[in-house]
């Protein structure tokens, strides 16, 4: 029987790459649900191609367009953010790929896990903000999280078959982004275009800027803490510009495991969808002779302060990662709108972490409240 897949955020970078994986593995998968926030045009085209049972458009303003376009098809069309959470209750979903960007993914993720779903998780912000709540919910209800991000997929794969064998540490690899070897003075004046031009990975805008500032790696450290139930002091970051080694697990017996591949997000996306199986595909195979030398160097946290700030938020815990995430979100948008320079993102994040009150044990509503307060404060700081 084919696996029935829900793709949340089907018009985004992860969503479209997931659909290209499914195109090739059409004998294994059917598309059950497609959701998008704003891109109604692409959502309609995808719906006509894949004929899912349900389509959800997050932005209610686009509902009439989507409904009318799909009128003659046997597809249910819903609208609004709540509808995205509600469809996660459908018992015809075998796996939900969460490709939505931002904290909006939190409610659908919790809904999916409460309904004992398997989720292929690409969204970062939800784990950064409420990783503890998400991992607890998965355990309590029997949902399962399979990471999609290349680093976490690598760690997940390294831990397969390891039972409870003790881990010494996890090392996350980072490409270092487009400004790895540039001076602070140079980075101060980089443009939006330069920041979006990532050397190894093809990604959405937000993740590309976060990779350029290393915030992405800091957020991945926070994600790793919750995905693998590991202490913050057991997580390290190393720069590896070629993006061939996707992260490493050090075991206490001094053995180290890693996972390598050509940098192509479709590889971890496919693995998350076919897990625990591996399925042949047509993607580029890794050729180490052609790759040549692999380099490793320590991250420069003076230049890329966001990485240090993320580790600080991780250590402080509570709602600090939520503050970090919200302030960064606003600051990245301001950078994309050409209102601030790339390095000012760290200033906004740092000031927000000082100004917004810390909550030791936040509830779900505390997270949403912290998110709102921080965004307000960050907008003020940018003005
Ligand atoms: Mg990554």
PDB file of N, CA and C in Angstrom, residues 64-139:
ATOM      1  N   UNK A  64     -11.470  32.011  -2.065  1.00  0.00           N
ATOM      2  CA  UNK A  64     -12.378  31.935  -3.223  1.00  0.00           C
ATOM      3  C   UNK A  64     -11.658  31.503  -4.507  1.00  0.00           C
ATOM      4  N   UNK A  65     -10.449  32.005  -4.710  1.00  0.00           N
ATOM      5  CA  UNK A  65      -9.687  31.668  -5.926  1.00  0.00           C
ATOM      6  C   UNK A  65      -9.397  30.164  -5.980  1.00  0.00           C
ATOM      7  N   UNK A  66      -8.937  29.632  -4.843  1.00  0.00           N
ATOM      8  CA  UNK A  66      -8.563  28.211  -4.805  1.00  0.00           C
ATOM      9  C   UNK A  66      -9.819  27.342  -4.946  1.00  0.00           C
ATOM     10  N   UNK A  67     -10.864  27.697  -4.217  1.00  0.00           N
ATOM     11  CA  UNK A  67     -12.121  26.927  -4.272  1.00  0.00           C
ATOM     12  C   UNK A  67     -12.663  26.889  -5.704  1.00  0.00           C
ATOM     13  N   UNK A  68     -12.711  28.037  -6.353  1.00  0.00           N
ATOM     14  CA  UNK A  68     -13.263  28.095  -7.713  1.00  0.00           C
ATOM     15  C   UNK A  68     -12.416  27.303  -8.708  1.00  0.00           C
ATOM     16  N   UNK A  69     -11.108  27.410  -8.563  1.00  0.00           N
ATOM     17  CA  UNK A  69     -10.210  26.722  -9.505  1.00  0.00           C
ATOM     18  C   UNK A  69     -10.325  25.203  -9.381  1.00  0.00           C
ATOM     19  N   UNK A  70     -10.643  24.731  -8.159  1.00  0.00           N
ATOM     20  CA  UNK A  70     -10.672  23.272  -7.939  1.00  0.00           C
ATOM     21  C   UNK A  70     -12.103  22.725  -7.872  1.00  0.00           C
ATOM     22  N   UNK A  71     -13.052  23.545  -8.260  1.00  0.00           N
ATOM     23  CA  UNK A  71     -14.475  23.206  -8.157  1.00  0.00           C
ATOM     24  C   UNK A  71     -14.832  21.885  -8.840  1.00  0.00           C
ATOM     25  N   UNK A  72     -14.261  21.664 -10.017  1.00  0.00           N
ATOM     26  CA  UNK A  72     -14.649  20.474 -10.781  1.00  0.00           C
ATOM     27  C   UNK A  72     -13.853  19.221 -10.384  1.00  0.00           C
ATOM     28  N   UNK A  73     -12.993  19.360  -9.363  1.00  0.00           N
ATOM     29  CA  UNK A  73     -12.207  18.202  -8.914  1.00  0.00           C
ATOM     30  C   UNK A  73     -12.774  17.671  -7.597  1.00  0.00           C
ATOM     31  N   UNK A  74     -12.472  16.413  -7.308  1.00  0.00           N
ATOM     32  CA  UNK A  74     -12.942  15.824  -6.058  1.00  0.00           C
ATOM     33  C   UNK A  74     -11.927  16.131  -4.946  1.00  0.00           C
ATOM     34  N   UNK A  75     -11.783  17.418  -4.648  1.00  0.00           N
ATOM     35  CA  UNK A  75     -10.802  17.871  -3.653  1.00  0.00           C
ATOM     36  C   UNK A  75     -11.514  18.799  -2.676  1.00  0.00           C
ATOM     37  N   UNK A  76     -11.356  18.514  -1.377  1.00  0.00           N
ATOM     38  CA  UNK A  76     -11.943  19.429  -0.385  1.00  0.00           C
ATOM     39  C   UNK A  76     -10.992  20.601  -0.191  1.00  0.00           C
ATOM     40  N   UNK A  77     -11.546  21.796  -0.166  1.00  0.00           N
ATOM     41  CA  UNK A  77     -10.708  22.992   0.001  1.00  0.00           C
ATOM     42  C   UNK A  77     -11.092  23.697   1.305  1.00  0.00           C
ATOM     43  N   UNK A  78     -10.108  23.882   2.171  1.00  0.00           N
ATOM     44  CA  UNK A  78     -10.332  24.611   3.421  1.00  0.00           C
ATOM     45  C   UNK A  78      -9.408  25.816   3.464  1.00  0.00           C
ATOM     46  N   UNK A  79      -9.715  26.731   4.409  1.00  0.00           N
ATOM     47  CA  UNK A  79      -8.874  27.927   4.529  1.00  0.00           C
ATOM     48  C   UNK A  79      -8.623  28.268   5.989  1.00  0.00           C
ATOM     49  N   UNK A  80      -7.513  28.938   6.231  1.00  0.00           N
ATOM     50  CA  UNK A  80      -7.191  29.423   7.569  1.00  0.00           C
ATOM     51  C   UNK A  80      -6.176  28.547   8.278  1.00  0.00           C
ATOM     52  N   UNK A  81      -5.445  29.185   9.201  1.00  0.00           N
ATOM     53  CA  UNK A  81      -4.390  28.461   9.927  1.00  0.00           C
ATOM     54  C   UNK A  81      -4.936  27.324  10.777  1.00  0.00           C
ATOM     55  N   UNK A  82      -6.115  27.538  11.378  1.00  0.00           N
ATOM     56  CA  UNK A  82      -6.692  26.486  12.226  1.00  0.00           C
ATOM     57  C   UNK A  82      -7.006  25.234  11.415  1.00  0.00           C
ATOM     58  N   UNK A  83      -7.392  25.442  10.171  1.00  0.00           N
ATOM     59  CA  UNK A  83      -7.723  24.298   9.305  1.00  0.00           C
ATOM     60  C   UNK A  83      -6.485  23.425   9.082  1.00  0.00           C
ATOM     61  N   UNK A  84      -5.300  24.042   9.049  1.00  0.00           N
ATOM     62  CA  UNK A  84      -4.070  23.264   8.853  1.00  0.00           C
ATOM     63  C   UNK A  84      -3.862  22.320  10.049  1.00  0.00           C
ATOM     64  N   UNK A  85      -4.142  22.830  11.255  1.00  0.00           N
ATOM     65  CA  UNK A  85      -4.035  21.968  12.443  1.00  0.00           C
ATOM     66  C   UNK A  85      -5.109  20.895  12.418  1.00  0.00           C
ATOM     67  N   UNK A  86      -6.310  21.272  11.994  1.00  0.00           N
ATOM     68  CA  UNK A  86      -7.420  20.313  12.015  1.00  0.00           C
ATOM     69  C   UNK A  86      -7.213  19.143  11.050  1.00  0.00           C
ATOM     70  N   UNK A  87      -6.653  19.422   9.877  1.00  0.00           N
ATOM     71  CA  UNK A  87      -6.472  18.308   8.936  1.00  0.00           C
ATOM     72  C   UNK A  87      -5.465  17.268   9.468  1.00  0.00           C
ATOM     73  N   UNK A  88      -4.653  17.671  10.440  1.00  0.00           N
ATOM     74  CA  UNK A  88      -3.703  16.717  11.015  1.00  0.00           C
ATOM     75  C   UNK A  88      -4.413  15.594  11.791  1.00  0.00           C
ATOM     76  N   UNK A  89      -5.713  15.768  12.013  1.00  0.00           N
ATOM     77  CA  UNK A  89      -6.495  14.719  12.689  1.00  0.00           C
ATOM     78  C   UNK A  89      -6.940  13.624  11.716  1.00  0.00           C
ATOM     79  N   UNK A  90      -6.836  13.881  10.409  1.00  0.00           N
ATOM     80  CA  UNK A  90      -7.320  12.906   9.414  1.00  0.00           C
ATOM     81  C   UNK A  90      -6.605  11.559   9.563  1.00  0.00           C
ATOM     82  N   UNK A  91      -7.392  10.474   9.619  1.00  0.00           N
ATOM     83  CA  UNK A  91      -6.702   9.184   9.793  1.00  0.00           C
ATOM     84  C   UNK A  91      -6.213   8.597   8.469  1.00  0.00           C
ATOM     85  N   UNK A  92      -6.377   9.346   7.388  1.00  0.00           N
ATOM     86  CA  UNK A  92      -5.842   8.884   6.097  1.00  0.00           C
ATOM     87  C   UNK A  92      -4.432   9.435   5.827  1.00  0.00           C
ATOM     88  N   UNK A  93      -3.844  10.074   6.848  1.00  0.00           N
ATOM     89  CA  UNK A  93      -2.466  10.578   6.681  1.00  0.00           C
ATOM     90  C   UNK A  93      -1.501   9.592   7.356  1.00  0.00           C
ATOM     91  N   UNK A  94      -0.541   9.071   6.594  1.00  0.00           N
ATOM     92  CA  UNK A  94       0.468   8.180   7.174  1.00  0.00           C
ATOM     93  C   UNK A  94       1.680   8.964   7.663  1.00  0.00           C
ATOM     94  N   UNK A  95       2.010  10.021   6.961  1.00  0.00           N
ATOM     95  CA  UNK A  95       3.155  10.855   7.373  1.00  0.00           C
ATOM     96  C   UNK A  95       2.899  12.297   6.937  1.00  0.00           C
ATOM     97  N   UNK A  96       3.255  13.234   7.831  1.00  0.00           N
ATOM     98  CA  UNK A  96       3.083  14.654   7.505  1.00  0.00           C
ATOM     99  C   UNK A  96       4.450  15.309   7.416  1.00  0.00           C
ATOM    100  N   UNK A  97       4.755  15.881   6.271  1.00  0.00           N
ATOM    101  CA  UNK A  97       6.012  16.619   6.116  1.00  0.00           C
ATOM    102  C   UNK A  97       5.743  18.074   6.485  1.00  0.00           C
ATOM    103  N   UNK A  98       6.462  18.555   7.509  1.00  0.00           N
ATOM    104  CA  UNK A  98       6.219  19.919   7.970  1.00  0.00           C
ATOM    105  C   UNK A  98       7.262  20.841   7.330  1.00  0.00           C
ATOM    106  N   UNK A  99       6.876  21.462   6.226  1.00  0.00           N
ATOM    107  CA  UNK A  99       7.801  22.338   5.505  1.00  0.00           C
ATOM    108  C   UNK A  99       7.470  23.810   5.668  1.00  0.00           C
ATOM    109  N   UNK A 100       6.586  24.113   6.628  1.00  0.00           N
ATOM    110  CA  UNK A 100       6.210  25.507   6.883  1.00  0.00           C
ATOM    111  C   UNK A 100       7.376  26.216   7.576  1.00  0.00           C
ATOM    112  N   UNK A 101       7.620  27.468   7.228  1.00  0.00           N
ATOM    113  CA  UNK A 101       8.643  28.256   7.918  1.00  0.00           C
ATOM    114  C   UNK A 101       7.976  29.022   9.062  1.00  0.00           C
ATOM    115  N   UNK A 102       8.666  29.124  10.192  1.00  0.00           N
ATOM    116  CA  UNK A 102       8.194  29.988  11.277  1.00  0.00           C
ATOM    117  C   UNK A 102       7.417  29.270  12.361  1.00  0.00           C
ATOM    118  N   UNK A 103       7.056  30.052  13.377  1.00  0.00           N
ATOM    119  CA  UNK A 103       6.408  29.522  14.581  1.00  0.00           C
ATOM    120  C   UNK A 103       4.968  29.060  14.292  1.00  0.00           C
ATOM    121  N   UNK A 104       4.427  29.460  13.121  1.00  0.00           N
ATOM    122  CA  UNK A 104       3.072  29.022  12.727  1.00  0.00           C
ATOM    123  C   UNK A 104       2.965  27.511  12.642  1.00  0.00           C
ATOM    124  N   UNK A 105       4.104  26.852  12.511  1.00  0.00           N
ATOM    125  CA  UNK A 105       4.076  25.392  12.377  1.00  0.00           C
ATOM    126  C   UNK A 105       3.788  24.707  13.712  1.00  0.00           C
ATOM    127  N   UNK A 106       3.917  25.441  14.802  1.00  0.00           N
ATOM    128  CA  UNK A 106       3.831  24.803  16.125  1.00  0.00           C
ATOM    129  C   UNK A 106       2.497  24.097  16.364  1.00  0.00           C
ATOM    130  N   UNK A 107       1.396  24.781  16.077  1.00  0.00           N
ATOM    131  CA  UNK A 107       0.080  24.167  16.330  1.00  0.00           C
ATOM    132  C   UNK A 107      -0.166  22.916  15.466  1.00  0.00           C
ATOM    133  N   UNK A 108       0.073  22.991  14.149  1.00  0.00           N
ATOM    134  CA  UNK A 108      -0.082  21.759  13.358  1.00  0.00           C
ATOM    135  C   UNK A 108       0.828  20.618  13.823  1.00  0.00           C
ATOM    136  N   UNK A 109       2.043  20.949  14.261  1.00  0.00           N
ATOM    137  CA  UNK A 109       2.961  19.900  14.730  1.00  0.00           C
ATOM    138  C   UNK A 109       2.379  19.223  15.966  1.00  0.00           C
ATOM    139  N   UNK A 110       1.924  20.033  16.927  1.00  0.00           N
ATOM    140  CA  UNK A 110       1.359  19.463  18.163  1.00  0.00           C
ATOM    141  C   UNK A 110       0.106  18.650  17.839  1.00  0.00           C
ATOM    142  N   UNK A 111      -0.698  19.158  16.913  1.00  0.00           N
ATOM    143  CA  UNK A 111      -1.910  18.446  16.513  1.00  0.00           C
ATOM    144  C   UNK A 111      -1.556  17.093  15.884  1.00  0.00           C
ATOM    145  N   UNK A 112      -0.575  17.085  15.008  1.00  0.00           N
ATOM    146  CA  UNK A 112      -0.155  15.835  14.352  1.00  0.00           C
ATOM    147  C   UNK A 112       0.347  14.831  15.384  1.00  0.00           C
ATOM    148  N   UNK A 113       1.173  15.299  16.321  1.00  0.00           N
ATOM    149  CA  UNK A 113       1.745  14.382  17.316  1.00  0.00           C
ATOM    150  C   UNK A 113       0.665  13.847  18.258  1.00  0.00           C
ATOM    151  N   UNK A 114      -0.292  14.701  18.626  1.00  0.00           N
ATOM    152  CA  UNK A 114      -1.386  14.259  19.498  1.00  0.00           C
ATOM    153  C   UNK A 114      -2.249  13.222  18.794  1.00  0.00           C
ATOM    154  N   UNK A 115      -2.234  13.251  17.469  1.00  0.00           N
ATOM    155  CA  UNK A 115      -2.979  12.246  16.705  1.00  0.00           C
ATOM    156  C   UNK A 115      -2.078  11.086  16.275  1.00  0.00           C
ATOM    157  N   UNK A 116      -0.977  10.904  17.044  1.00  0.00           N
ATOM    158  CA  UNK A 116      -0.068   9.764  16.867  1.00  0.00           C
ATOM    159  C   UNK A 116       0.539   9.689  15.468  1.00  0.00           C
ATOM    160  N   UNK A 117       0.688  10.825  14.831  1.00  0.00           N
ATOM    161  CA  UNK A 117       1.217  10.827  13.472  1.00  0.00           C
ATOM    162  C   UNK A 117       2.737  10.751  13.469  1.00  0.00           C
ATOM    163  N   UNK A 118       3.227  10.262  12.338  1.00  0.00           N
ATOM    164  CA  UNK A 118       4.642  10.321  12.053  1.00  0.00           C
ATOM    165  C   UNK A 118       4.851  11.656  11.354  1.00  0.00           C
ATOM    166  N   UNK A 119       5.795  12.474  11.831  1.00  0.00           N
ATOM    167  CA  UNK A 119       6.050  13.718  11.112  1.00  0.00           C
ATOM    168  C   UNK A 119       7.493  13.779  10.622  1.00  0.00           C
ATOM    169  N   UNK A 120       7.645  14.233   9.397  1.00  0.00           N
ATOM    170  CA  UNK A 120       8.967  14.526   8.844  1.00  0.00           C
ATOM    171  C   UNK A 120       9.142  16.027   9.053  1.00  0.00           C
ATOM    172  N   UNK A 121      10.017  16.370   9.989  1.00  0.00           N
ATOM    173  CA  UNK A 121      10.056  17.754  10.459  1.00  0.00           C
ATOM    174  C   UNK A 121      11.185  18.559   9.821  1.00  0.00           C
ATOM    175  N   UNK A 122      10.798  19.551   9.013  1.00  0.00           N
ATOM    176  CA  UNK A 122      11.790  20.447   8.425  1.00  0.00           C
ATOM    177  C   UNK A 122      11.747  21.811   9.101  1.00  0.00           C
ATOM    178  N   UNK A 123      10.628  22.108   9.754  1.00  0.00           N
ATOM    179  CA  UNK A 123      10.486  23.416  10.400  1.00  0.00           C
ATOM    180  C   UNK A 123      11.450  23.515  11.579  1.00  0.00           C
ATOM    181  N   UNK A 124      12.166  24.621  11.668  1.00  0.00           N
ATOM    182  CA  UNK A 124      13.153  24.798  12.730  1.00  0.00           C
ATOM    183  C   UNK A 124      12.582  25.573  13.898  1.00  0.00           C
ATOM    184  N   UNK A 125      11.843  26.637  13.575  1.00  0.00           N
ATOM    185  CA  UNK A 125      11.447  27.602  14.599  1.00  0.00           C
ATOM    186  C   UNK A 125      10.641  26.956  15.720  1.00  0.00           C
ATOM    187  N   UNK A 126       9.763  26.014  15.357  1.00  0.00           N
ATOM    188  CA  UNK A 126       8.921  25.400  16.388  1.00  0.00           C
ATOM    189  C   UNK A 126       9.763  24.637  17.410  1.00  0.00           C
ATOM    190  N   UNK A 127      10.785  23.939  16.945  1.00  0.00           N
ATOM    191  CA  UNK A 127      11.645  23.184  17.876  1.00  0.00           C
ATOM    192  C   UNK A 127      12.521  24.120  18.695  1.00  0.00           C
ATOM    193  N   UNK A 128      12.924  25.228  18.073  1.00  0.00           N
ATOM    194  CA  UNK A 128      13.741  26.208  18.796  1.00  0.00           C
ATOM    195  C   UNK A 128      12.906  26.831  19.917  1.00  0.00           C
ATOM    196  N   UNK A 129      11.677  27.208  19.567  1.00  0.00           N
ATOM    197  CA  UNK A 129      10.814  27.892  20.524  1.00  0.00           C
ATOM    198  C   UNK A 129      10.305  26.930  21.592  1.00  0.00           C
ATOM    199  N   UNK A 130       9.794  25.790  21.174  1.00  0.00           N
ATOM    200  CA  UNK A 130       9.074  24.909  22.099  1.00  0.00           C
ATOM    201  C   UNK A 130       9.512  23.451  21.954  1.00  0.00           C
ATOM    202  N   UNK A 131      10.814  23.260  21.845  1.00  0.00           N
ATOM    203  CA  UNK A 131      11.339  21.915  21.641  1.00  0.00           C
ATOM    204  C   UNK A 131      10.967  20.951  22.757  1.00  0.00           C
ATOM    205  N   UNK A 132      10.978  21.470  23.976  1.00  0.00           N
ATOM    206  CA  UNK A 132      10.681  20.614  25.126  1.00  0.00           C
ATOM    207  C   UNK A 132       9.234  20.117  25.038  1.00  0.00           C
ATOM    208  N   UNK A 133       8.333  21.048  24.738  1.00  0.00           N
ATOM    209  CA  UNK A 133       6.913  20.721  24.622  1.00  0.00           C
ATOM    210  C   UNK A 133       6.669  19.729  23.480  1.00  0.00           C
ATOM    211  N   UNK A 134       7.340  19.943  22.356  1.00  0.00           N
ATOM    212  CA  UNK A 134       7.159  19.062  21.195  1.00  0.00           C
ATOM    213  C   UNK A 134       7.664  17.653  21.508  1.00  0.00           C
ATOM    214  N   UNK A 135       8.859  17.558  22.101  1.00  0.00           N
ATOM    215  CA  UNK A 135       9.380  16.212  22.359  1.00  0.00           C
ATOM    216  C   UNK A 135       8.553  15.496  23.424  1.00  0.00           C
ATOM    217  N   UNK A 136       8.080  16.256  24.425  1.00  0.00           N
ATOM    218  CA  UNK A 136       7.209  15.651  25.449  1.00  0.00           C
ATOM    219  C   UNK A 136       5.903  15.155  24.829  1.00  0.00           C
ATOM    220  N   UNK A 137       5.327  15.971  23.941  1.00  0.00           N
ATOM    221  CA  UNK A 137       4.052  15.604  23.299  1.00  0.00           C
ATOM    222  C   UNK A 137       4.228  14.339  22.465  1.00  0.00           C
ATOM    223  N   UNK A 138       5.349  14.249  21.758  1.00  0.00           N
ATOM    224  CA  UNK A 138       5.611  13.058  20.939  1.00  0.00           C
ATOM    225  C   UNK A 138       5.655  11.812  21.812  1.00  0.00           C
ATOM    226  N   UNK A 139       6.353  11.904  22.941  1.00  0.00           N
ATOM    227  CA  UNK A 139       6.478  10.754  23.843  1.00  0.00           C
ATOM    228  C   UNK A 139       5.129  10.418  24.466  1.00  0.00           C
TER     229      UNK A 139
END
